[in-house]
Short mmCIF file of N, CA, C and O in Angstrom, two decimals:
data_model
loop_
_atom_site.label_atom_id
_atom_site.label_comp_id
_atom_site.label_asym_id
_atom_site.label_seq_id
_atom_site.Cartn_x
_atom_site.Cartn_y
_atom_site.Cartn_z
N UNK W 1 48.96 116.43 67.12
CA UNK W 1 47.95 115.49 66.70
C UNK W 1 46.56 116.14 66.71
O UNK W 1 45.77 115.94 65.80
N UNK W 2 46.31 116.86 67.69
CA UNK W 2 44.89 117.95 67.51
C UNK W 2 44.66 118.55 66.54
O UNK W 2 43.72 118.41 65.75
N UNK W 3 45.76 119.47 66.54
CA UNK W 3 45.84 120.79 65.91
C UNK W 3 45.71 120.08 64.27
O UNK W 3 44.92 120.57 63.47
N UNK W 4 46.60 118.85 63.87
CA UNK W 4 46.76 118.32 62.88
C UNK W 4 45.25 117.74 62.64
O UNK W 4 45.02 117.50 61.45
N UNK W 5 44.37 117.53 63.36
CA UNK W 5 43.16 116.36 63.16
C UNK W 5 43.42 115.27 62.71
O UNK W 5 42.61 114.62 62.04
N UNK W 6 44.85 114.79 63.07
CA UNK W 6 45.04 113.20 63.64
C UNK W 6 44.01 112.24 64.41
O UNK W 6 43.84 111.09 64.01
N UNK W 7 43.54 112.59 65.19
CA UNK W 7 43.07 112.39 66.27
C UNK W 7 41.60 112.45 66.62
O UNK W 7 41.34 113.65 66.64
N UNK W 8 40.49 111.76 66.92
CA UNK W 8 39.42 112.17 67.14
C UNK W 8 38.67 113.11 68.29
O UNK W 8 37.74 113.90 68.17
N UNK W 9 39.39 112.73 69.38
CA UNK W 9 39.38 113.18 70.74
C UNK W 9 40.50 113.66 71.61
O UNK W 9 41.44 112.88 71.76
N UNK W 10 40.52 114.74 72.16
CA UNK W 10 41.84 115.10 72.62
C UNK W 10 42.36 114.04 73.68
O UNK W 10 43.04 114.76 74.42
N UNK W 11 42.42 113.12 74.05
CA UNK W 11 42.33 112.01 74.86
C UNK W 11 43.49 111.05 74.58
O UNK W 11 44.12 110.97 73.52
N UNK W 12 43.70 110.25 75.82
CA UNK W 12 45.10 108.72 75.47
C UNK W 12 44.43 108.07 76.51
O UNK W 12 43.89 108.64 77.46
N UNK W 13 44.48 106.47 76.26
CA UNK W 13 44.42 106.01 77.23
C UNK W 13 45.93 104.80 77.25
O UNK W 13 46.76 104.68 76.35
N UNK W 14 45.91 104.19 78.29
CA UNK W 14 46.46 103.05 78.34
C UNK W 14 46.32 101.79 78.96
O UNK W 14 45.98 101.70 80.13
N UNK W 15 46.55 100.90 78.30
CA UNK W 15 46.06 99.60 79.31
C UNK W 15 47.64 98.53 79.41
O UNK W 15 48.39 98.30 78.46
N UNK W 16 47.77 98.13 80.60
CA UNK W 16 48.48 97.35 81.04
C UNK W 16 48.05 95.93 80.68
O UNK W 16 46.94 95.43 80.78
N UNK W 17 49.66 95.17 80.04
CA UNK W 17 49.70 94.16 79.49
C UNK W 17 49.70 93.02 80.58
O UNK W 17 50.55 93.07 81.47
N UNK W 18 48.56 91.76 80.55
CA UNK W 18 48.15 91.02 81.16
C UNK W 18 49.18 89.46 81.43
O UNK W 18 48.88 88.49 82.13
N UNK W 19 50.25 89.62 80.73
CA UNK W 19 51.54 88.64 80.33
C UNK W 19 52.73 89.56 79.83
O UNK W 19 52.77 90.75 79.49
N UNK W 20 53.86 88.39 79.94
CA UNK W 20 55.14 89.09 78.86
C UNK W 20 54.80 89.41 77.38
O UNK W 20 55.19 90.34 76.67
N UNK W 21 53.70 88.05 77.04
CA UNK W 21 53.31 88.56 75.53
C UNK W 21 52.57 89.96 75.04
O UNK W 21 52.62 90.68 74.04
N UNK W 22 51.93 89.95 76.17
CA UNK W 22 51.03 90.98 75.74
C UNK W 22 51.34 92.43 76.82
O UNK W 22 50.97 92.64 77.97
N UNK W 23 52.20 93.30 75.84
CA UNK W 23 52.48 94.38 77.09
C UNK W 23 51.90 95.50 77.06
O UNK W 23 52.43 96.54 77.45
N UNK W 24 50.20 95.37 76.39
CA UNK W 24 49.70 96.27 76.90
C UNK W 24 49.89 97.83 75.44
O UNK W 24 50.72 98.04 74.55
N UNK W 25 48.75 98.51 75.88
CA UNK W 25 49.01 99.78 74.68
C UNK W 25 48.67 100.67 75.31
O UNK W 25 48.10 100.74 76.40
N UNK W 26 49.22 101.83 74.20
CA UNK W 26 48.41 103.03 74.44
C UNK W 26 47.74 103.37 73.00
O UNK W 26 48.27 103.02 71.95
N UNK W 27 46.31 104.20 73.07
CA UNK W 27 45.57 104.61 72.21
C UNK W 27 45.80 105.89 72.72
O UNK W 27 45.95 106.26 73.88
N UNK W 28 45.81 106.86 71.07
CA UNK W 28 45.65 108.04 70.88
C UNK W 28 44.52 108.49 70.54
O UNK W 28 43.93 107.67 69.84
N UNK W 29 43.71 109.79 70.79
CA UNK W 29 42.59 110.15 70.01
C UNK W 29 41.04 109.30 70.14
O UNK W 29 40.08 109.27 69.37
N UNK W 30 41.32 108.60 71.58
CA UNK W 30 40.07 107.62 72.33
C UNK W 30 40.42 106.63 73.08
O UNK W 30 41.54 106.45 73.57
N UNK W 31 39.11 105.69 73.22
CA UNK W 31 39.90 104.86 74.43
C UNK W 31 38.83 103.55 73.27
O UNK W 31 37.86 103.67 72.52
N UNK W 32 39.91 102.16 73.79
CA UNK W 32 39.37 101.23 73.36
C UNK W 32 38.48 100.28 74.45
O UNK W 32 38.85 99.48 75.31
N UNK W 33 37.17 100.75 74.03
CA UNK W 33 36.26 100.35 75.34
C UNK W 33 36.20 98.56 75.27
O UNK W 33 35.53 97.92 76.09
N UNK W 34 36.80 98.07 74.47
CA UNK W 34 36.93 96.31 74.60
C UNK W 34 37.91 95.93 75.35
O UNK W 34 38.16 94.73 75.23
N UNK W 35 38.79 96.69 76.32
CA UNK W 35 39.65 96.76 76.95
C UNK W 35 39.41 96.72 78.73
O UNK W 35 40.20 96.40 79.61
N UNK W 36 38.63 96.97 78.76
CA UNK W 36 38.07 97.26 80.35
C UNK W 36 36.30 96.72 80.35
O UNK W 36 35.55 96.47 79.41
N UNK W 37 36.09 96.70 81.73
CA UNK W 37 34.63 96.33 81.52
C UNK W 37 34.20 97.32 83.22
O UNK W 37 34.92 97.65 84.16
N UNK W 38 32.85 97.51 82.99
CA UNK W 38 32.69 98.87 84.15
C UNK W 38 32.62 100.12 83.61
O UNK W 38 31.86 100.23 82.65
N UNK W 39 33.44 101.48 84.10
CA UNK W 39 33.21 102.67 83.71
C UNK W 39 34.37 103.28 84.23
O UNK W 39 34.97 102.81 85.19
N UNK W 40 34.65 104.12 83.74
CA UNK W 40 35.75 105.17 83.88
C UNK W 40 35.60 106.17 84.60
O UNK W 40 34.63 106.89 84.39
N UNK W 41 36.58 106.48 85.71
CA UNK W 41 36.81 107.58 86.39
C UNK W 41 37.56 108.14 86.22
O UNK W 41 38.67 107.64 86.35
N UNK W 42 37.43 109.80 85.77
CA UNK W 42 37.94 110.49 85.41
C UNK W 42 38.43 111.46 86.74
O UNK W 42 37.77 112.11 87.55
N UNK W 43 40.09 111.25 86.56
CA UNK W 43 40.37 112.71 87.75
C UNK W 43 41.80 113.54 87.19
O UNK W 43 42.46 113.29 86.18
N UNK W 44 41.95 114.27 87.88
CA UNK W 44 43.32 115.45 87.48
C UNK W 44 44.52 115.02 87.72
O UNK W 44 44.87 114.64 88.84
N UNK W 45 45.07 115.03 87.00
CA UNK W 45 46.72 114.71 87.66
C UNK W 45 47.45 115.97 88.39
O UNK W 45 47.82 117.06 87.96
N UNK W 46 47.51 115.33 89.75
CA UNK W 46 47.83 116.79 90.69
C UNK W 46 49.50 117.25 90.67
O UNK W 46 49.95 117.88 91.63
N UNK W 47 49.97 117.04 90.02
CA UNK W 47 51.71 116.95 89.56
C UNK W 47 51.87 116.62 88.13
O UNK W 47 51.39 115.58 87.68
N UNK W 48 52.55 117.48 87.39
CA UNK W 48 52.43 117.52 85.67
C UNK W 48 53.93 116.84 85.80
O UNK W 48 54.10 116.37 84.68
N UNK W 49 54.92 116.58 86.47
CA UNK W 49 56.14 115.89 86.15
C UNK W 49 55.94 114.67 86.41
O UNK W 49 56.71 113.99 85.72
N UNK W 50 54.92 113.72 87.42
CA UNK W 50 54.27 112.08 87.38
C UNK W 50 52.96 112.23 87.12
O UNK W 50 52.31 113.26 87.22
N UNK W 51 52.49 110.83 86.67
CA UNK W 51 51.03 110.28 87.36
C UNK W 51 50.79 110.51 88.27
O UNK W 51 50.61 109.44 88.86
N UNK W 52 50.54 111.81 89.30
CA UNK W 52 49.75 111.60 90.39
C UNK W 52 48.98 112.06 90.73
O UNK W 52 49.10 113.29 90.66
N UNK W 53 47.72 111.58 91.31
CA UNK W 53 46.53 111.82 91.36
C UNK W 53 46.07 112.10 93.10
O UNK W 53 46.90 111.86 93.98
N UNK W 54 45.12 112.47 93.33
CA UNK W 54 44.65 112.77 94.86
C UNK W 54 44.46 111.41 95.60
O UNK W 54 43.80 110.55 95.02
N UNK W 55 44.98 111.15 96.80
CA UNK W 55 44.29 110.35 97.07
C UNK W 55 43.90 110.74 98.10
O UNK W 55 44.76 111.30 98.79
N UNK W 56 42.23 110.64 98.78
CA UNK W 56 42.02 110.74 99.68
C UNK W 56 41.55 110.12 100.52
O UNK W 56 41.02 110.70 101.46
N UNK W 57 41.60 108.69 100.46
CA UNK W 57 41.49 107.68 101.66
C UNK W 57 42.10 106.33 101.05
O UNK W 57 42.30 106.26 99.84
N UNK W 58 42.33 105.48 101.73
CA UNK W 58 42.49 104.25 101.97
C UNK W 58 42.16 103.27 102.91
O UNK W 58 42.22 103.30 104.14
N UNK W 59 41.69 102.17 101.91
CA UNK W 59 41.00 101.01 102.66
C UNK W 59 41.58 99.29 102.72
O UNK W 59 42.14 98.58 101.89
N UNK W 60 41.25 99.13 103.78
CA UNK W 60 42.14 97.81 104.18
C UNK W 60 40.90 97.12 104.81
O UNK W 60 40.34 97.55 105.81
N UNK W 61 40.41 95.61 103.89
CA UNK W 61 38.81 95.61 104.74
C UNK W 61 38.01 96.00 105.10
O UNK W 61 37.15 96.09 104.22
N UNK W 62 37.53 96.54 106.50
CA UNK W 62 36.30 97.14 106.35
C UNK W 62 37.25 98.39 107.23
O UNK W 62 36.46 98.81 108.07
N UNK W 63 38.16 98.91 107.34
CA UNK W 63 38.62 99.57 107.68
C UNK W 63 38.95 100.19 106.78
O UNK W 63 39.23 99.70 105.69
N UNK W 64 39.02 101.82 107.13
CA UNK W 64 39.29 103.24 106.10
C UNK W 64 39.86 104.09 106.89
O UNK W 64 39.59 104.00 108.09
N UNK W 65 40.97 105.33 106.34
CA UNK W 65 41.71 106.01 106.63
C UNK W 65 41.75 107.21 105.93
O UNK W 65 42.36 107.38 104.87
N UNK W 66 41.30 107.77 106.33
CA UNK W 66 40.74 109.32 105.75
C UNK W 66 42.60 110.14 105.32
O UNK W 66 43.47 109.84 106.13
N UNK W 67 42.95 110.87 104.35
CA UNK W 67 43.96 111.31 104.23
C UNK W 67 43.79 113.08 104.05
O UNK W 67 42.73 113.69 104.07
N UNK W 68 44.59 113.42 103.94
CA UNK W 68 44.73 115.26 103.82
C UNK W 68 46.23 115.09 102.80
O UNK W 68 47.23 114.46 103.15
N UNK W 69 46.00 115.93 101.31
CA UNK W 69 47.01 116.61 101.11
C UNK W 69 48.24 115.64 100.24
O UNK W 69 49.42 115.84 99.94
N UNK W 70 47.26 114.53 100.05
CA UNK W 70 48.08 113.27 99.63
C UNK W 70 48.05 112.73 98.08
O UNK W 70 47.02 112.63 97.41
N UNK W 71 49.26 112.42 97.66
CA UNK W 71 49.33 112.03 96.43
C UNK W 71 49.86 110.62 96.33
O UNK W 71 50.91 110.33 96.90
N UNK W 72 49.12 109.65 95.57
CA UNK W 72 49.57 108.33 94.52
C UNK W 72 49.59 108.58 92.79
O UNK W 72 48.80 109.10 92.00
N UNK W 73 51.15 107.81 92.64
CA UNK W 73 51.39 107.66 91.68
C UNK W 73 50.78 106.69 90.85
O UNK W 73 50.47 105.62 91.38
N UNK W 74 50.55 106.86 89.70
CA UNK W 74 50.21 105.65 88.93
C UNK W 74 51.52 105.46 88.19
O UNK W 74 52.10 106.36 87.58
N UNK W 75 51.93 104.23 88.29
CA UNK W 75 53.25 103.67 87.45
C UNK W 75 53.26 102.77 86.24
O UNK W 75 53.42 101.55 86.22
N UNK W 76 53.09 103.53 85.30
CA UNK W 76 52.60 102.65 83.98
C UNK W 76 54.07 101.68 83.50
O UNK W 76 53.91 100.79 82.68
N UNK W 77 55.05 101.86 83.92
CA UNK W 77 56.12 101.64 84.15
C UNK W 77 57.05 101.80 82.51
O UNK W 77 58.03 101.25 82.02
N UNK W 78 56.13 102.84 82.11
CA UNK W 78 56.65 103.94 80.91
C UNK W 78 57.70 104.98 81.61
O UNK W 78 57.58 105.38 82.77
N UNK W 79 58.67 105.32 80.78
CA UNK W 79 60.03 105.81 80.77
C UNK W 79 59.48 107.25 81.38
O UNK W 79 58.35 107.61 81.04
N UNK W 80 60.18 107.98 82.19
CA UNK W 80 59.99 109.67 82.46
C UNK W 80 59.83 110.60 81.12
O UNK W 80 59.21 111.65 81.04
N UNK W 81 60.47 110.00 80.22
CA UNK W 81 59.70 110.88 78.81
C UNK W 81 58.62 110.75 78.37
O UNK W 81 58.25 111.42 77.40
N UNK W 82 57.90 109.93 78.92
CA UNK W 82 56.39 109.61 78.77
C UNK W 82 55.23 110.54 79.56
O UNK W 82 54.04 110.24 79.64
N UNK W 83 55.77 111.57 80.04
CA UNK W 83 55.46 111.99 81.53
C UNK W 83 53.84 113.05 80.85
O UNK W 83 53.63 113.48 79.72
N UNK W 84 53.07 113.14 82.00
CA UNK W 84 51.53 114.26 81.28
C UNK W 84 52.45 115.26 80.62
O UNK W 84 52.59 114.90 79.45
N UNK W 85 53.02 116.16 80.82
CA UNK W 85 53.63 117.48 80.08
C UNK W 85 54.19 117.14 78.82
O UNK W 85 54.58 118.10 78.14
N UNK W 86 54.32 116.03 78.36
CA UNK W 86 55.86 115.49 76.93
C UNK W 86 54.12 114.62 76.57
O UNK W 86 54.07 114.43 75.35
N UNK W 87 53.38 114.32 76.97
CA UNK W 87 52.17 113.51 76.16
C UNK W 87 51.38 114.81 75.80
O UNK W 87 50.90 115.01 74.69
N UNK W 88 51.29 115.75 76.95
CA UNK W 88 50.75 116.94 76.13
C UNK W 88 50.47 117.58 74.80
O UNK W 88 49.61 117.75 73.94
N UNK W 89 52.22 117.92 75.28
CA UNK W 89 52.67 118.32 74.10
C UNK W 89 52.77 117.47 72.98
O UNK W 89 53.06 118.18 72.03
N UNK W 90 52.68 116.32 72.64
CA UNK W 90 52.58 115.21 71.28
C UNK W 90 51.11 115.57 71.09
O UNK W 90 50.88 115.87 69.92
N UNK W 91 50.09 115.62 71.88
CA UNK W 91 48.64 115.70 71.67
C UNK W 91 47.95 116.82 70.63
O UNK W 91 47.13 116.73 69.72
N UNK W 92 48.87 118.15 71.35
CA UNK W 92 48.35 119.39 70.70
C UNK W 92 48.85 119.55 69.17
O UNK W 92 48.22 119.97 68.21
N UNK W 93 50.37 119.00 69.27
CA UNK W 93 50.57 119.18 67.62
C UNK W 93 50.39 118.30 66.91
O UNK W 93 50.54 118.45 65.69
#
């Protein structure tokens, strides 16, 4: 999709569907900013076979728990062929 100039931005996002009716998309080539409200944080996915990202603390009220070395998944509850490495690769060609 890059390489082709499909695409405007090397980028995907996805948003989770709010009902059974509505299950939610993914955009190729940008993000649909009428979709979210706030701002986007951008981080690395620390494992190319899941969603997972660093986490380094957690909070429960006013209580926090500092972590070392730790990973959360994000579960879009898209199939393992959906995975960063197989979206990659759809991106570049």
């Amino acid at each position: 999709m890059i390489n082709q100039k499909l695409i405007k931005e090397p980028v995907f996002a996805f948003r989770l569907g709010s009902s059974e009716e509505d299950g939610g998309e993914v955009v190729f080539g940008g993000i649909d900013s009428s979709a979210y409200t706030g701002h986007i944080s951008y981080v690395p996915v620390r494992r190319r076979a899941y969603w997972e990202v660093e986490l380094e603390k957690i909070g429960f009220g006013y209580e926090e728990l500092d972590l070392e070395d730790t990973g959360a998944a994000i579960d879009t509850g898209l199939p393992p062929s959906t995975s960063p490495h197989i979206l990659g690769s759809v991106l570049i060609t």
